[in-house]
PDB file of C-alpha atoms in Angstrom:
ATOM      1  CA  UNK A   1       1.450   5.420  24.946  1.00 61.00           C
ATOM      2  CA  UNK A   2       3.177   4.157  21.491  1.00 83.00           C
ATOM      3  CA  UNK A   3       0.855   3.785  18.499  1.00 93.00           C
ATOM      4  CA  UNK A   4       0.285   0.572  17.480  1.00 97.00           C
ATOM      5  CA  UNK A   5       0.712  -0.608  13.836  1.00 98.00           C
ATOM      6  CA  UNK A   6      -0.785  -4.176  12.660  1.00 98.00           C
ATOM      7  CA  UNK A   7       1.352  -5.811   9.892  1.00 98.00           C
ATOM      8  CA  UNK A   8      -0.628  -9.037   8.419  1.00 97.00           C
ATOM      9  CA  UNK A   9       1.210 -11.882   7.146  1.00 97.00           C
ATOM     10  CA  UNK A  10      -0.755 -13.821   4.760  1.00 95.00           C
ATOM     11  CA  UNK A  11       1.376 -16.996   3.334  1.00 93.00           C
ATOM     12  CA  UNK A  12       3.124 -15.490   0.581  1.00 92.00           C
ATOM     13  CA  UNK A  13       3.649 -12.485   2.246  1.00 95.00           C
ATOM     14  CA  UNK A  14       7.736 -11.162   2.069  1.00 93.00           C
ATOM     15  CA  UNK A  15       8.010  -7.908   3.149  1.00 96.00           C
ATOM     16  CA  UNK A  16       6.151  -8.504   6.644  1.00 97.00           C
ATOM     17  CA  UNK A  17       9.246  -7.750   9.122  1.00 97.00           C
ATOM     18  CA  UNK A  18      10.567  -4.969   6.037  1.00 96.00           C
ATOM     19  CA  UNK A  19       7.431  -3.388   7.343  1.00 98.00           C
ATOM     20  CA  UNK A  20       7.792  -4.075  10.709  1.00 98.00           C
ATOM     21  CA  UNK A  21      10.782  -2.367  11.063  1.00 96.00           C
ATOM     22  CA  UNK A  22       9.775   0.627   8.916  1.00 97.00           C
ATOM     23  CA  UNK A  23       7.064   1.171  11.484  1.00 98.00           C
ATOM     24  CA  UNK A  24       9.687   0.566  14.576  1.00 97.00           C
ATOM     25  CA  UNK A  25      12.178   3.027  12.828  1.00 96.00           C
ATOM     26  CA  UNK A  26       9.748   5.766  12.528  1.00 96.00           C
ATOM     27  CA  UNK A  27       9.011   5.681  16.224  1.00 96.00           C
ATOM     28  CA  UNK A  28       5.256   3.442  16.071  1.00 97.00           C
ATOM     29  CA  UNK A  29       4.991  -0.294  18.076  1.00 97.00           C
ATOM     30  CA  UNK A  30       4.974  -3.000  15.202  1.00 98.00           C
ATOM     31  CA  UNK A  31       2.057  -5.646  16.024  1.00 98.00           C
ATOM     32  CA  UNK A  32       2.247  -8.763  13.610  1.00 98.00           C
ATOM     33  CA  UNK A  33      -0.905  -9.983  12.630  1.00 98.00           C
ATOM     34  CA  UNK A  34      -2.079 -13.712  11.232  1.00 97.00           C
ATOM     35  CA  UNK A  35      -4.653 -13.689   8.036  1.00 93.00           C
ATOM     36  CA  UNK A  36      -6.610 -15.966  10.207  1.00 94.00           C
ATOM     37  CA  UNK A  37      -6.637 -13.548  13.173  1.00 92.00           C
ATOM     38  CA  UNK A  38     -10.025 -12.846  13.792  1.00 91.00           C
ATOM     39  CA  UNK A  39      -9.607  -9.544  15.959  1.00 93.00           C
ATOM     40  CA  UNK A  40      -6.700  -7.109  14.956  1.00 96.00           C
ATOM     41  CA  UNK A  41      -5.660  -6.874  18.668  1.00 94.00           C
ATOM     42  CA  UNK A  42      -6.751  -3.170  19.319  1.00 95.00           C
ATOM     43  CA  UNK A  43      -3.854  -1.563  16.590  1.00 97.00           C
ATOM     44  CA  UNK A  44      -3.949   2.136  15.740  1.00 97.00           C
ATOM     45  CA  UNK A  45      -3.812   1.419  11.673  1.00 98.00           C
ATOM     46  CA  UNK A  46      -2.751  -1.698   9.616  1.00 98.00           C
ATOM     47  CA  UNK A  47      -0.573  -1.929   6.702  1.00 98.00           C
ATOM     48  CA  UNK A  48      -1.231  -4.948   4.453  1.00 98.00           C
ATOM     49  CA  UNK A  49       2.424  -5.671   2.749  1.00 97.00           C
ATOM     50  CA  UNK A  50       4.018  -6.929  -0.421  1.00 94.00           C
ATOM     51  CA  UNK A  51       4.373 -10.401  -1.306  1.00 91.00           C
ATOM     52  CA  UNK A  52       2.583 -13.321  -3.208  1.00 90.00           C
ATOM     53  CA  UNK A  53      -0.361 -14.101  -1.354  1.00 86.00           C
ATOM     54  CA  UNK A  54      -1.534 -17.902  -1.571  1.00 82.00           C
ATOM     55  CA  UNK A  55       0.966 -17.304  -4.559  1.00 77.00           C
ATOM     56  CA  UNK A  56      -1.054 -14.617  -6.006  1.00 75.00           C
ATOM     57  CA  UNK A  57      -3.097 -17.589  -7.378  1.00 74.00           C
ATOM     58  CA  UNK A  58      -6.837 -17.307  -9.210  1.00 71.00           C
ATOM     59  CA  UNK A  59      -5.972 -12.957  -9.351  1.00 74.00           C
ATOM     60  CA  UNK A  60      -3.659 -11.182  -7.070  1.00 72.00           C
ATOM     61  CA  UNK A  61      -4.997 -10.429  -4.102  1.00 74.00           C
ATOM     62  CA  UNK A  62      -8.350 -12.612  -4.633  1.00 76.00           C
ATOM     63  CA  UNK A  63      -7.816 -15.112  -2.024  1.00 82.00           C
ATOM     64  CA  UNK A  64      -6.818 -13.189   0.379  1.00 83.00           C
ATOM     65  CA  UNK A  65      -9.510 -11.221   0.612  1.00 79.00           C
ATOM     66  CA  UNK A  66     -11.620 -13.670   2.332  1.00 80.00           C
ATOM     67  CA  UNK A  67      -9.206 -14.193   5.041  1.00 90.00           C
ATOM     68  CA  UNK A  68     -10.979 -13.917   8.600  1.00 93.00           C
ATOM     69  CA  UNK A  69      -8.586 -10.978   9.252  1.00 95.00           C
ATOM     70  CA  UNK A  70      -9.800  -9.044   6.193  1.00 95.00           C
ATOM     71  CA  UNK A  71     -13.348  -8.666   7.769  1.00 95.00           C
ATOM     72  CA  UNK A  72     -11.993  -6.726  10.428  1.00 96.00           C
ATOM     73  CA  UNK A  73     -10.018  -4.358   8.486  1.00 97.00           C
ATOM     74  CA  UNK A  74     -12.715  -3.794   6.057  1.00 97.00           C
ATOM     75  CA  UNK A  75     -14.796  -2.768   9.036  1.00 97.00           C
ATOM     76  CA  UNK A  76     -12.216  -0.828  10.645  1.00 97.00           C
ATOM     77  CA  UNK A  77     -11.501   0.444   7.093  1.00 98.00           C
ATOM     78  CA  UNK A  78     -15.171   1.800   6.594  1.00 97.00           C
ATOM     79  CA  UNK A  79     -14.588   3.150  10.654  1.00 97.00           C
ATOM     80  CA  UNK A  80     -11.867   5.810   9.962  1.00 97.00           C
ATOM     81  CA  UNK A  81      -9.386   3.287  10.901  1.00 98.00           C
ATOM     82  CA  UNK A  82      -5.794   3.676   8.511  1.00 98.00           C
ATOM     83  CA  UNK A  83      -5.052   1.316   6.309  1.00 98.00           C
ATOM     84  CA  UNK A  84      -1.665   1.069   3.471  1.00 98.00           C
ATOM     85  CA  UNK A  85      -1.423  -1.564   1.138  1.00 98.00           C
ATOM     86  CA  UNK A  86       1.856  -2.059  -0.352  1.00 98.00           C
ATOM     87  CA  UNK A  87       2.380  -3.440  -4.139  1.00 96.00           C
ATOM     88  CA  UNK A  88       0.228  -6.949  -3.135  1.00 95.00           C
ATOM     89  CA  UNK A  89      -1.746  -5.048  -0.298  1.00 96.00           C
ATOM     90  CA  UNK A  90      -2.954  -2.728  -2.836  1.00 97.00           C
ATOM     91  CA  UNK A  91      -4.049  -5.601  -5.017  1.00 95.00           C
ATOM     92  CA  UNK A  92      -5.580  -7.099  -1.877  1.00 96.00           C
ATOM     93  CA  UNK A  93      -7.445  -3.572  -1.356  1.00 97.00           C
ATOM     94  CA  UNK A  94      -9.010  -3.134  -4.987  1.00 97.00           C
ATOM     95  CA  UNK A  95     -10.093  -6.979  -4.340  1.00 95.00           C
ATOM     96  CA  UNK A  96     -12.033  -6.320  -1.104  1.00 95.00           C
ATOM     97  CA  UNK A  97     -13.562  -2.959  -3.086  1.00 96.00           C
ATOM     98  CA  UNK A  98     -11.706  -0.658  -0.530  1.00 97.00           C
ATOM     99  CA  UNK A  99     -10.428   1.219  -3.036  1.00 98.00           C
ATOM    100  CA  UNK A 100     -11.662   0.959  -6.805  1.00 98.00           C
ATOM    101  CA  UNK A 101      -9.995  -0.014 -10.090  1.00 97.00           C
ATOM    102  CA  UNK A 102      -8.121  -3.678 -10.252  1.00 96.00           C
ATOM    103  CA  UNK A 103      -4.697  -4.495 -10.650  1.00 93.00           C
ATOM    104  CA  UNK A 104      -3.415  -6.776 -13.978  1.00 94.00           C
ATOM    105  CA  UNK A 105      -0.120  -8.192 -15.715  1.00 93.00           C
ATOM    106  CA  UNK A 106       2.175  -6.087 -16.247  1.00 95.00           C
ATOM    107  CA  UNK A 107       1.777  -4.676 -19.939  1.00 95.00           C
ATOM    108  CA  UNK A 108       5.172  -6.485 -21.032  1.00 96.00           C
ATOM    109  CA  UNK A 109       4.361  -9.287 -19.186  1.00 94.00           C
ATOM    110  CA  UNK A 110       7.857  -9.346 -17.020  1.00 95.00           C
ATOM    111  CA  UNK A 111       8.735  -9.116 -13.311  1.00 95.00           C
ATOM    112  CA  UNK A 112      10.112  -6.026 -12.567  1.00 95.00           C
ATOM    113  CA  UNK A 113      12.431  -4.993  -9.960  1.00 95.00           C
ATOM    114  CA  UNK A 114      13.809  -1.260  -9.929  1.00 94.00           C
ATOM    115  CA  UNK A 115      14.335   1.904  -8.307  1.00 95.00           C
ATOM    116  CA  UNK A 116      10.942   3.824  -9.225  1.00 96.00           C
ATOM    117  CA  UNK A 117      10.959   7.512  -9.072  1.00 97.00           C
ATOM    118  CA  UNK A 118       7.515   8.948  -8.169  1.00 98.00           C
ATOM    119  CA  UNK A 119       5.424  12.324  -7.587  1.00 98.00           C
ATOM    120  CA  UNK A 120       3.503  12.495  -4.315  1.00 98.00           C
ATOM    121  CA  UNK A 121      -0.058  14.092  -5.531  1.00 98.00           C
ATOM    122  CA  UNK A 122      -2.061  14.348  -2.548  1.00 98.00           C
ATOM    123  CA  UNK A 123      -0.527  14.833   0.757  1.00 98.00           C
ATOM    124  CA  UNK A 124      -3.979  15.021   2.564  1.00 97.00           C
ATOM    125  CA  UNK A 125      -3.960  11.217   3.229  1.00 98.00           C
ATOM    126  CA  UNK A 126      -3.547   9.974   6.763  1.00 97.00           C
ATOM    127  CA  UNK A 127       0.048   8.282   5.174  1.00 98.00           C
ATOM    128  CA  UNK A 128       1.413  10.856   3.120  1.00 98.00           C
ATOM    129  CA  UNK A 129       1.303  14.499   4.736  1.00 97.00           C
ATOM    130  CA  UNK A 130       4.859  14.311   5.390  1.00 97.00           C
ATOM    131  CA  UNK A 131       4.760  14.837   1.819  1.00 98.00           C
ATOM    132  CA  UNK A 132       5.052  17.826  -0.135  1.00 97.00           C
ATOM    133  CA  UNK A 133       2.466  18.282  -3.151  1.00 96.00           C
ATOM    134  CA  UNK A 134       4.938  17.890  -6.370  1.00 98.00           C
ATOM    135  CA  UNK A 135       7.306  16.256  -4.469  1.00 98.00           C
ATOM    136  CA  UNK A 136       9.532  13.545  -6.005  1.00 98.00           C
ATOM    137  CA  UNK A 137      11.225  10.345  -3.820  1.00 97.00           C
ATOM    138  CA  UNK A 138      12.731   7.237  -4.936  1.00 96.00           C
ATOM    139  CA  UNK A 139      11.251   4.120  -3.873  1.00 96.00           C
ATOM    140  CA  UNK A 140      11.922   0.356  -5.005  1.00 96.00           C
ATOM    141  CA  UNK A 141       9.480  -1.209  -7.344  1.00 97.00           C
ATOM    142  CA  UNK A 142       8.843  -5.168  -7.562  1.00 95.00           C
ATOM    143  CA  UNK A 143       6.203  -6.471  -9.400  1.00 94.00           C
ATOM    144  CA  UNK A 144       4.516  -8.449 -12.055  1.00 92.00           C
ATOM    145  CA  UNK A 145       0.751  -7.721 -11.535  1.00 93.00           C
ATOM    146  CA  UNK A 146       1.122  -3.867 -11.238  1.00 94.00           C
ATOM    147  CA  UNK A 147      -0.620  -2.256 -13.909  1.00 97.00           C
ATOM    148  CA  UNK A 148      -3.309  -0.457 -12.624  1.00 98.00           C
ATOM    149  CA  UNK A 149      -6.479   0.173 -14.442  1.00 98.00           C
ATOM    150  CA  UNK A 150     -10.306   1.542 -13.747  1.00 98.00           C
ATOM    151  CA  UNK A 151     -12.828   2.453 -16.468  1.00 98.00           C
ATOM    152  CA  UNK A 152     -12.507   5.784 -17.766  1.00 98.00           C
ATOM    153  CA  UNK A 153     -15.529   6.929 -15.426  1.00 98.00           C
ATOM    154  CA  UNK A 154     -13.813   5.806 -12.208  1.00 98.00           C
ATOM    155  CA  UNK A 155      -9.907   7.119 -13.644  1.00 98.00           C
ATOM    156  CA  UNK A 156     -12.128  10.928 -13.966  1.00 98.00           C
ATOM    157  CA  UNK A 157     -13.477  10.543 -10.375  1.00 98.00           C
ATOM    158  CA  UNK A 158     -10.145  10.038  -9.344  1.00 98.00           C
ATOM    159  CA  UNK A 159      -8.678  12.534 -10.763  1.00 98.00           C
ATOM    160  CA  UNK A 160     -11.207  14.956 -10.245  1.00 98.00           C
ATOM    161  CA  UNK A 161     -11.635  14.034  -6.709  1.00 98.00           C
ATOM    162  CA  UNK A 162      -7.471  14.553  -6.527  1.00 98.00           C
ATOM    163  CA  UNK A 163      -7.578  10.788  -5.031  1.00 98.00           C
ATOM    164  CA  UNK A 164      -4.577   9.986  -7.242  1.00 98.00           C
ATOM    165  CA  UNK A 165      -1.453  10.417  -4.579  1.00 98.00           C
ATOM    166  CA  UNK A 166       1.428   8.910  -6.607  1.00 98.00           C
ATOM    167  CA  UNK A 167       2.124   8.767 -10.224  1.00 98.00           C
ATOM    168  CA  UNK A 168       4.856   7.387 -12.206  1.00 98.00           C
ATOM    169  CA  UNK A 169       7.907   9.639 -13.041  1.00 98.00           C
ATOM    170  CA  UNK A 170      10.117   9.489 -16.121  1.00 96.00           C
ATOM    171  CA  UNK A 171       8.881   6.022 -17.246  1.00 96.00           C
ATOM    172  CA  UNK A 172       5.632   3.712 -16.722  1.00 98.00           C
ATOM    173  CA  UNK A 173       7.274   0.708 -15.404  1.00 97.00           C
ATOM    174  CA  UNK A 174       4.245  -1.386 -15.487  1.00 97.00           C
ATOM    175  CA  UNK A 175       1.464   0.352 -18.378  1.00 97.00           C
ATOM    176  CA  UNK A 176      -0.783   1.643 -15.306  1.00 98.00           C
ATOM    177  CA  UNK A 177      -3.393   3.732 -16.374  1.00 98.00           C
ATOM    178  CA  UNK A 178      -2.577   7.556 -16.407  1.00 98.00           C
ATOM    179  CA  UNK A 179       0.819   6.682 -14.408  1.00 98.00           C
ATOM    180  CA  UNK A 180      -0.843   5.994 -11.490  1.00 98.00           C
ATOM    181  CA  UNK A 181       1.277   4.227  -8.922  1.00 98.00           C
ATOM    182  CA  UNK A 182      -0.758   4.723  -6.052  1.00 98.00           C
ATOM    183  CA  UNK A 183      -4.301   5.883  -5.006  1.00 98.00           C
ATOM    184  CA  UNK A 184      -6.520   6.882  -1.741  1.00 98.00           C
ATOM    185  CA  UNK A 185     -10.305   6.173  -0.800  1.00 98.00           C
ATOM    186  CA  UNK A 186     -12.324   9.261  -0.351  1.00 97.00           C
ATOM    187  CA  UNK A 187     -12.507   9.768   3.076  1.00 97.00           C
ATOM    188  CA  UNK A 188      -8.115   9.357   2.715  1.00 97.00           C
ATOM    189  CA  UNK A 189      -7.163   6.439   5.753  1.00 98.00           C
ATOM    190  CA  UNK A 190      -6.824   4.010   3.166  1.00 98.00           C
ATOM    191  CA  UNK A 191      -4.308   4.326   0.552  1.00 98.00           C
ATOM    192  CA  UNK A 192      -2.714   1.703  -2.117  1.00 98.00           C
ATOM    193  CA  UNK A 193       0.554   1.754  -3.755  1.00 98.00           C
ATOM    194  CA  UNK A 194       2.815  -0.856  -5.806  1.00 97.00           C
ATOM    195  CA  UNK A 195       6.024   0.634  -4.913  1.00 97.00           C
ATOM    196  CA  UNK A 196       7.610  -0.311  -1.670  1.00 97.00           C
ATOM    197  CA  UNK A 197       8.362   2.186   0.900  1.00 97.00           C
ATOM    198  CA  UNK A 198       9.290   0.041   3.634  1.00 96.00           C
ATOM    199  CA  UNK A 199      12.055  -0.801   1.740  1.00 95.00           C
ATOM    200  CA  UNK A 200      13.309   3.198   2.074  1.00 96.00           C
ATOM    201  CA  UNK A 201      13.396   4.305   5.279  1.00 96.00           C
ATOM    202  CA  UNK A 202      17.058   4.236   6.329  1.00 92.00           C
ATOM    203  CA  UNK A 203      20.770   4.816   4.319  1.00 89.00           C
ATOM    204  CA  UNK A 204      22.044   1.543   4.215  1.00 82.00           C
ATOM    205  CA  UNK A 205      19.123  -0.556   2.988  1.00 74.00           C
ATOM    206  CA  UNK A 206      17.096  -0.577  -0.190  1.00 69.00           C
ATOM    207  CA  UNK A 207      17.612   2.899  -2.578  1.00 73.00           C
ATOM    208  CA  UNK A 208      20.456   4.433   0.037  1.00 79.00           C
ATOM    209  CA  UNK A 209      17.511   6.830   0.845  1.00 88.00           C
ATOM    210  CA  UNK A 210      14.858   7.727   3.100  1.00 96.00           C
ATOM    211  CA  UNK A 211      12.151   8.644   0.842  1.00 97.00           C
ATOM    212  CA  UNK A 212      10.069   5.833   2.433  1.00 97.00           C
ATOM    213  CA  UNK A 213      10.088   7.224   5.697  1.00 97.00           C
ATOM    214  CA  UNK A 214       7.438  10.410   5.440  1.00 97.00           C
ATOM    215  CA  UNK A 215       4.904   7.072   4.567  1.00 98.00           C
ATOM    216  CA  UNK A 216       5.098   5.902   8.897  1.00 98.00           C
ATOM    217  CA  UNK A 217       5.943   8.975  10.165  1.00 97.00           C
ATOM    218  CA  UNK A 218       3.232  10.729   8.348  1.00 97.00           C
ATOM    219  CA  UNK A 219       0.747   7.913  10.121  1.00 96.00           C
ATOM    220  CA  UNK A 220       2.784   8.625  13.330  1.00 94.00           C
ATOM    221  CA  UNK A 221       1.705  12.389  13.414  1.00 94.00           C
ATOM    222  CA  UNK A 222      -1.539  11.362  12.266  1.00 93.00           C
ATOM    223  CA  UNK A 223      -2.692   8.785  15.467  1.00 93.00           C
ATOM    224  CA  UNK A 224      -0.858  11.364  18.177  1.00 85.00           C
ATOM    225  CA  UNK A 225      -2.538  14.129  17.007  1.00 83.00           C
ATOM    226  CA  UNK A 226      -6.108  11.728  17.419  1.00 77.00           C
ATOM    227  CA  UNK A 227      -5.009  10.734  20.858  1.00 68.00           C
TER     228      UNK A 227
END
């Protein structure tokens, strides 16, 4: 039986089907979920994609937090269940407290849209142990509320806790804290980054790379290996 992968579509959202068809090109059964779903129709994992939700209005992320659908993935969240949040995703997952930190302006105070080369640092998430530790891919980057930042306290647990699982190569596109494009929860089924994946996962599209793909199949290997 084909693992099932929610993708929620808040309005705002833009990458929804980008996602969808990352998960269907990695070999996983795309389920499209509403924000105002209030059951998350018996999915494997859920990846909350990019986009402007409610047009990022009041913070990035904040209104969509309270969406019916969000209680459900919080709960599946606490559960075990895997959970990615892409660029506005991750913003959505620092709002609900999923993972910690928040997610501000960009330090220059532009949109930004680029090819973003980053280091995988922890390939012991449920999403990235396709990975190699020290590994570098190429990913696109679009945002304008992706400068990450915690308290020093929290940035030390992090690191410490080797929860960081992407920094920023060559340049900080965005003034995150320590470089830090992307981080994981403790237990590692939830991860956040800002760069986009699903917009990497085959030749033609995106970078004219695949670096993307180890981000589905990695979840792929991880829900047949639990079946």
């Amino acid at each position: 039986m084909t693992a099932r992968v929610g993708v929620i579509t808040f309005p705002g959202t833009l990458d929804d089907r980008d996602t969808q068809r990352a998960v269907r090109i990695a070999g996983l059964e795309p389920v499209p979920l509403w924000h105002r779903d209030k059951n998350l129709q018996q999915v494997d994992a859920v990846v909350l994609p990019g986009g402007f939700s409610y047009g990022d209005y009041l913070r990035a992320g904040a209104i969509s937090r309270f969406s019916p659908v969000m209680e459900k993935v919080i709960e599946g969240a606490r559960e075990g269940m895997p959970v990615l949040g892409i660029c506005n995703g991750f913003q959505v997952l620092t709002e609900t407290h999923l993972l910690p930190g928040a997610m501000l302006r960009n330090n220059h105070l532009h949109f930004i849209c680029r090819d973003q080369k980053l280091r995988v640092e922890n390939t012991d998430t449920a999403w990235t142990s396709d990975y190699e530790a020290g590994q570098e891919i190429s990913v696109p980057l679009k945002n304008i509320d992706g400068r990450y930042v915690a308290d020093e306290r929290t940035l030390d647990m992090l690191e410490a806790e080797g929860r960081v699982a992407f920094r920023y190569v060559d340049v900080n596109p965005n003034g995150s804290l320590r470089d830090i494009a992307g981080i994981t929860n403790e237990a590692g089924n939830v991860v956040g980054l800002m760069p986009h994946p699903e917009h990497a996962v085959e030749p033609l599209v995106g970078t004219g790379r695949t670096d993307g793909l180890g981000f589905f199949t990695s979840i792929l290997k991880k829900l047949v290996s639990a079946s």
